[in-house]
Short mmCIF file of C-alpha atoms in Angstrom, two decimals:
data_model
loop_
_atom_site.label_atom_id
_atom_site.label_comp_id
_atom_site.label_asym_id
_atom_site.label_seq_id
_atom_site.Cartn_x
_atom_site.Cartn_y
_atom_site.Cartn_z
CA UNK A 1 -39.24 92.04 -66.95
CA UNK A 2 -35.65 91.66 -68.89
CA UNK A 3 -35.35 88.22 -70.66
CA UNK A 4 -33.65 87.34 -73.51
CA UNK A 5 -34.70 83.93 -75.40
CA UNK A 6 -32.19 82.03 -78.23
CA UNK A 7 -35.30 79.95 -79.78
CA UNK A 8 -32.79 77.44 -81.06
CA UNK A 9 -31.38 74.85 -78.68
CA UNK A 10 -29.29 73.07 -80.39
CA UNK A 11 -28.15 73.72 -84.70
CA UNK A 12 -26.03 71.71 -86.98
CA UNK A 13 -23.79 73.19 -89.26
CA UNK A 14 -21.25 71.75 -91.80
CA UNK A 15 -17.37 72.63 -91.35
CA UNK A 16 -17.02 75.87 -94.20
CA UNK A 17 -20.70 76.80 -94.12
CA UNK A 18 -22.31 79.72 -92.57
CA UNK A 19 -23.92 80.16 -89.08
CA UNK A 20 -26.52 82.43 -87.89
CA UNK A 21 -27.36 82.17 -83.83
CA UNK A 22 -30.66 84.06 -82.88
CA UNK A 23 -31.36 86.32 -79.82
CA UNK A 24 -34.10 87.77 -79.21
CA UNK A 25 -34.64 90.89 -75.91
CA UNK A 26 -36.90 92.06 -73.92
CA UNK A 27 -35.87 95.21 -72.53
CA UNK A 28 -37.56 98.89 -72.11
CA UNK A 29 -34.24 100.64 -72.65
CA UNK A 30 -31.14 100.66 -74.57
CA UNK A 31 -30.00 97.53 -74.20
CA UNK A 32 -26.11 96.40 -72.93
CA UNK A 33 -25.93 92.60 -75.18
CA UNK A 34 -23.60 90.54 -75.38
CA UNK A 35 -22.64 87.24 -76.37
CA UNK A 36 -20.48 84.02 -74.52
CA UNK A 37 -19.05 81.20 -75.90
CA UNK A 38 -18.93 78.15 -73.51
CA UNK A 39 -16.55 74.96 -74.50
CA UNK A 40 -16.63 71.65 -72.67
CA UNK A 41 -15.37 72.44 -69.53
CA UNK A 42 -14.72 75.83 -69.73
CA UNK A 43 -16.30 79.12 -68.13
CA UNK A 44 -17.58 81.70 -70.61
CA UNK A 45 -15.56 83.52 -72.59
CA UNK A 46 -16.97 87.02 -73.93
CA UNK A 47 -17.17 86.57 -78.28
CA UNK A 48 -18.48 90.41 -77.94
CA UNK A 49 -20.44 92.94 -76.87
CA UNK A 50 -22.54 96.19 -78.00
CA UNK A 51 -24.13 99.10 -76.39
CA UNK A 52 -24.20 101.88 -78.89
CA UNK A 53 -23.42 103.28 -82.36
CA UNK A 54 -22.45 101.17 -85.36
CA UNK A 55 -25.06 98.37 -84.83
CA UNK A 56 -22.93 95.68 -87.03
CA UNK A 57 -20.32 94.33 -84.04
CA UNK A 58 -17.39 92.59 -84.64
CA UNK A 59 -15.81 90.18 -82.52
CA UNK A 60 -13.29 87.19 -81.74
CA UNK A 61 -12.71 84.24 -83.73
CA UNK A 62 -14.38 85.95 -86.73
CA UNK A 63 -18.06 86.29 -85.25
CA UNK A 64 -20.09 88.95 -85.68
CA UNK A 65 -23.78 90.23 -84.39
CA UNK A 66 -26.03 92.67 -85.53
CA UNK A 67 -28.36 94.48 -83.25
CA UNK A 68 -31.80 95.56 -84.86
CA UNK A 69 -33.75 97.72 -82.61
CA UNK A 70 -36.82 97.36 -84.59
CA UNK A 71 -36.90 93.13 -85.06
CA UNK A 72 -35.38 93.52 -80.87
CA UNK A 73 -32.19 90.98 -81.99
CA UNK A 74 -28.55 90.61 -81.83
CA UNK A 75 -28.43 87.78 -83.76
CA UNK A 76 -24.88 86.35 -83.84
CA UNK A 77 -23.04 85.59 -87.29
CA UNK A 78 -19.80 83.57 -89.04
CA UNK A 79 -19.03 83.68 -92.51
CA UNK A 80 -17.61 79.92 -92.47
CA UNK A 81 -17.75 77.85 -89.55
CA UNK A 82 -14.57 75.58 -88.19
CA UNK A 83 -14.94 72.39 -86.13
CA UNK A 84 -13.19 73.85 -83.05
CA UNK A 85 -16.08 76.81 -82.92
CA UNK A 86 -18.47 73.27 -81.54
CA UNK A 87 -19.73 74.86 -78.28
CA UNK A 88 -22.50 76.44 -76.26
CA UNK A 89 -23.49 80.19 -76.99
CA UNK A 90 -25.05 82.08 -74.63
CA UNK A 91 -26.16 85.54 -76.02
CA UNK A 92 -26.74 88.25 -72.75
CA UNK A 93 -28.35 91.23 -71.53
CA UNK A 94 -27.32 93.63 -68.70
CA UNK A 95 -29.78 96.17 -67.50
CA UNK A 96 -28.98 99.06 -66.17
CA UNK A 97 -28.27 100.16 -62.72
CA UNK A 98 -27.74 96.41 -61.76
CA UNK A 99 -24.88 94.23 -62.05
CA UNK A 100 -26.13 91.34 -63.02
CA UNK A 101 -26.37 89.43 -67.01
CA UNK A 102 -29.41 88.34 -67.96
CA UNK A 103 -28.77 85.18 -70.20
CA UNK A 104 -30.65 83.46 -72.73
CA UNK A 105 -30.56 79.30 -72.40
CA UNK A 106 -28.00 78.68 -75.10
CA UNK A 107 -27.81 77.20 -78.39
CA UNK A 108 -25.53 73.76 -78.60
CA UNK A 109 -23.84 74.43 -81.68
CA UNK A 110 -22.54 71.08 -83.53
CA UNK A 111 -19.91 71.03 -86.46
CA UNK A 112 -20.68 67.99 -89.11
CA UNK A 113 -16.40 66.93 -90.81
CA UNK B 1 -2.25 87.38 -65.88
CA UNK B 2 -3.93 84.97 -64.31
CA UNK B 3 -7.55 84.82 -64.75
CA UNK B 4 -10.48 84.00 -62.47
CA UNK B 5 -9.90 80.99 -60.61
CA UNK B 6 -12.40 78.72 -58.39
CA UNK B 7 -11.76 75.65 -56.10
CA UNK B 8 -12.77 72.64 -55.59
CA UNK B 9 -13.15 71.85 -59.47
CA UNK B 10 -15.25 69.40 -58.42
CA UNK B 11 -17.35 68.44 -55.38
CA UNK B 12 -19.37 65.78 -54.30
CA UNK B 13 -21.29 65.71 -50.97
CA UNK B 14 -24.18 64.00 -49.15
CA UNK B 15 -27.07 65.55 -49.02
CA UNK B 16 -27.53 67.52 -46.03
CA UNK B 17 -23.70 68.68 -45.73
CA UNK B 18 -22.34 72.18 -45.69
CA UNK B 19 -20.19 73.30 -48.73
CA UNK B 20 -17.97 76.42 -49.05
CA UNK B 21 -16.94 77.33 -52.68
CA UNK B 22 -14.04 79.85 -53.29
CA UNK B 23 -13.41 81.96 -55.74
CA UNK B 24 -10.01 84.32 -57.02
CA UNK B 25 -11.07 87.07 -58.95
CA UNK B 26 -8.95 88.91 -61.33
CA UNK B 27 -6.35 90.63 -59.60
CA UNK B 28 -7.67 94.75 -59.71
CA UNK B 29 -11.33 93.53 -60.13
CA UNK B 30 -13.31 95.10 -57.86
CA UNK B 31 -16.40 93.68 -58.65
CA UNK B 32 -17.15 90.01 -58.32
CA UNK B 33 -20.12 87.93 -59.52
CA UNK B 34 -21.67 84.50 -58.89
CA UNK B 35 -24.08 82.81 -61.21
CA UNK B 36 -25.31 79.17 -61.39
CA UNK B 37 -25.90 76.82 -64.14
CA UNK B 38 -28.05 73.87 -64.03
CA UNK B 39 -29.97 71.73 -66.88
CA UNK B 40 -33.30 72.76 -65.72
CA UNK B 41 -32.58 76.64 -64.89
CA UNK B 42 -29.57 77.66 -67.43
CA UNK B 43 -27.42 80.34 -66.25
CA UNK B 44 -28.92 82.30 -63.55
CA UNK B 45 -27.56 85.59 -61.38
CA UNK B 46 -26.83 84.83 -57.51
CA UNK B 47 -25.17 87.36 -55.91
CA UNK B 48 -22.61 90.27 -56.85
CA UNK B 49 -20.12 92.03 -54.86
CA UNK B 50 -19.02 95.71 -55.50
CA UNK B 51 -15.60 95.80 -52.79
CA UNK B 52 -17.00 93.37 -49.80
CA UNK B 53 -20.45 94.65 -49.68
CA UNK B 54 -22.99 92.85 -51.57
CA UNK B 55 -25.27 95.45 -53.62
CA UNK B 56 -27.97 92.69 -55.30
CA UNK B 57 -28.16 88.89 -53.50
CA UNK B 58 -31.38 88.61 -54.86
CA UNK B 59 -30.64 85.61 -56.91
CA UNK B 60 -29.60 83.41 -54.00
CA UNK B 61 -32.64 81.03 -54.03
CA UNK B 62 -33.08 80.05 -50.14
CA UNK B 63 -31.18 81.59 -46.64
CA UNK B 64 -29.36 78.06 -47.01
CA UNK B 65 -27.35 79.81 -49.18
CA UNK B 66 -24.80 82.60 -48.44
CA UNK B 67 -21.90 84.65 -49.76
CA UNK B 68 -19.10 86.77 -48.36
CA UNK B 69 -15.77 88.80 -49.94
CA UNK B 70 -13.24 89.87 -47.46
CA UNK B 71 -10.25 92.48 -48.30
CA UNK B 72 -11.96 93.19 -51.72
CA UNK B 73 -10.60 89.44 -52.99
CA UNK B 74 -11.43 86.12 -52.59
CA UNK B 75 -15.14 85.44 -52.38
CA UNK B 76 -16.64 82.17 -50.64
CA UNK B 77 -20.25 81.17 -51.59
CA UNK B 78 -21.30 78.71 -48.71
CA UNK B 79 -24.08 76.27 -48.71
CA UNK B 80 -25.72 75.01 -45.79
CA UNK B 81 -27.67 71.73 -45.76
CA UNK B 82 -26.77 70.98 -49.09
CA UNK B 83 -30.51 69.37 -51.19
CA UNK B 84 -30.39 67.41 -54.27
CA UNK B 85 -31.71 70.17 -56.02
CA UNK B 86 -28.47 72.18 -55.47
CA UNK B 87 -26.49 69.85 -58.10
CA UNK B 88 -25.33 72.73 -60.49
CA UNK B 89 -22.34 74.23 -62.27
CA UNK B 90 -21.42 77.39 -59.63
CA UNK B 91 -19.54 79.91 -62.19
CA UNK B 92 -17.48 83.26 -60.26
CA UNK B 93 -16.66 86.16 -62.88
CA UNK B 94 -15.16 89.55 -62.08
CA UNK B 95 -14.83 92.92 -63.68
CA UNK B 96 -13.10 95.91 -63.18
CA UNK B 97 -15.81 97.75 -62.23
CA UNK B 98 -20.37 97.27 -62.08
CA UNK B 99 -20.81 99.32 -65.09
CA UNK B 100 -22.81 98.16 -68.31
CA UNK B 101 -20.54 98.59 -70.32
CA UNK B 102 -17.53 95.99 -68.68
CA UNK B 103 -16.60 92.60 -68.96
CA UNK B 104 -17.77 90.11 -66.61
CA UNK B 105 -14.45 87.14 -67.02
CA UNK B 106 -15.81 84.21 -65.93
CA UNK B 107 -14.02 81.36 -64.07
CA UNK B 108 -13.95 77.18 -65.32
CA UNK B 109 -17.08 76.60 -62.17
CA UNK B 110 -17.70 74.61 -59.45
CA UNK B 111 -19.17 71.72 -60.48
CA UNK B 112 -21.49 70.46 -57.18
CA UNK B 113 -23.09 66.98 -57.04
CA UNK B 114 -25.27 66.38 -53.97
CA UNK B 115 -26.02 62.94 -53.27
#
């Protein structure tokens, strides 16, 4: 069956340091991924998404992911983290021939001043 | 233009009790989703709508619960005899189309507390 697990629940990160969200799939195909930011609040908004070719994606508010076939992640990257990216990521999978996402439980991300 | 919009923002009701929750899809959005989000479950697929048919509703967890889109729009999710259990965040999205490849844009939720 599809699932998609983010092993971390909740990270820390300094304002100005790097962040690295993991992903892992489980999917028999070529998988559709994505990946949601959720703020107090709010519904999801979509950071970005891949389903073929270059597999370094780039997205809004300077995130990127990489998907690695091989290692079966789309791990989700900044380069320096700001306190207003303090949220709930939710990285995604949709299978094919169904309409549905598949989400992982999110990762609580904190930003330390 | 306006994005996805649900009402009530907020309900509480008494265990037992009906509720109907509404949803606006983007304008043009023929396809229209509804997904759940509670502490124990995270975010999990209900029902989507492709026009006013309903192609997969195999995430609604019990016949208490039920869904319907009329003139390709406005969805209602209704739940009858409302349990404790149903306290959740109840999130509508909507995308052009049911493709892979599009954007599901996902409304603020429904957030349901069941006494």
């Amino acid at each position: 069956a599809q699932s998609v697990t983010q092993p971390d629940i909740h990270i820390t990160v300094s304002e100005g340091a790097s962040l690295e969200l993991r992903c892992n799939y489980s999917y028999g195909a070529t998988p559709y991924l994505f990946w949601y930011v959720q703020s107090p609040g709010q519904g999801l908004q979509l950071l970005l998404k891949y389903f073929s070719g270059d597999t370094l994606v780039q997205g809004i508010k300077g995130f990127e992911a990489e998907f690695k076939r091989s290692q079966s992640s789309f791990n989700l990257r900044k380069p320096s983290v700001h306190w207003s990216d303090a949220a709930e990521y939710f990285c995604a999978v949709h299978p094919s021939n169904t309409g549905k996402l598949i989400f992982g439980q999110g990762t609580t991300l904190q930003v330390k001043p | 233009g306006a994005g996805v919009s649900q009402s009530p923002s907020n309900k509480v009701t008494e265990k037992g009790k009906d509720v109907e929750l509404r949803c606006d899809p983007i304008s043009g959005h023929t396809a229209l989703y509804w997904y759940r989000q509670s502490l124990g479950q995270g975010l999990e697929f209900l029902i989507y709508f492709q026009g006013n048919s309903a192609p997969d509703k195999s995430g609604l967890p019990s016949d208490r619960f039920s869904a319907e889109r009329t003139g390709g729009s406005v969805s209602t999710l209704t739940i009858q005899r409302t349990q404790q259990e149903d306290s959740a965040v109840y999130l509508c999205a909507s995308s052009l189309g049911t493709g892979e490849l599009e954007t599901q844009y996902f409304g603020p939720g429904t957030r349901l507390l069941v006494l």
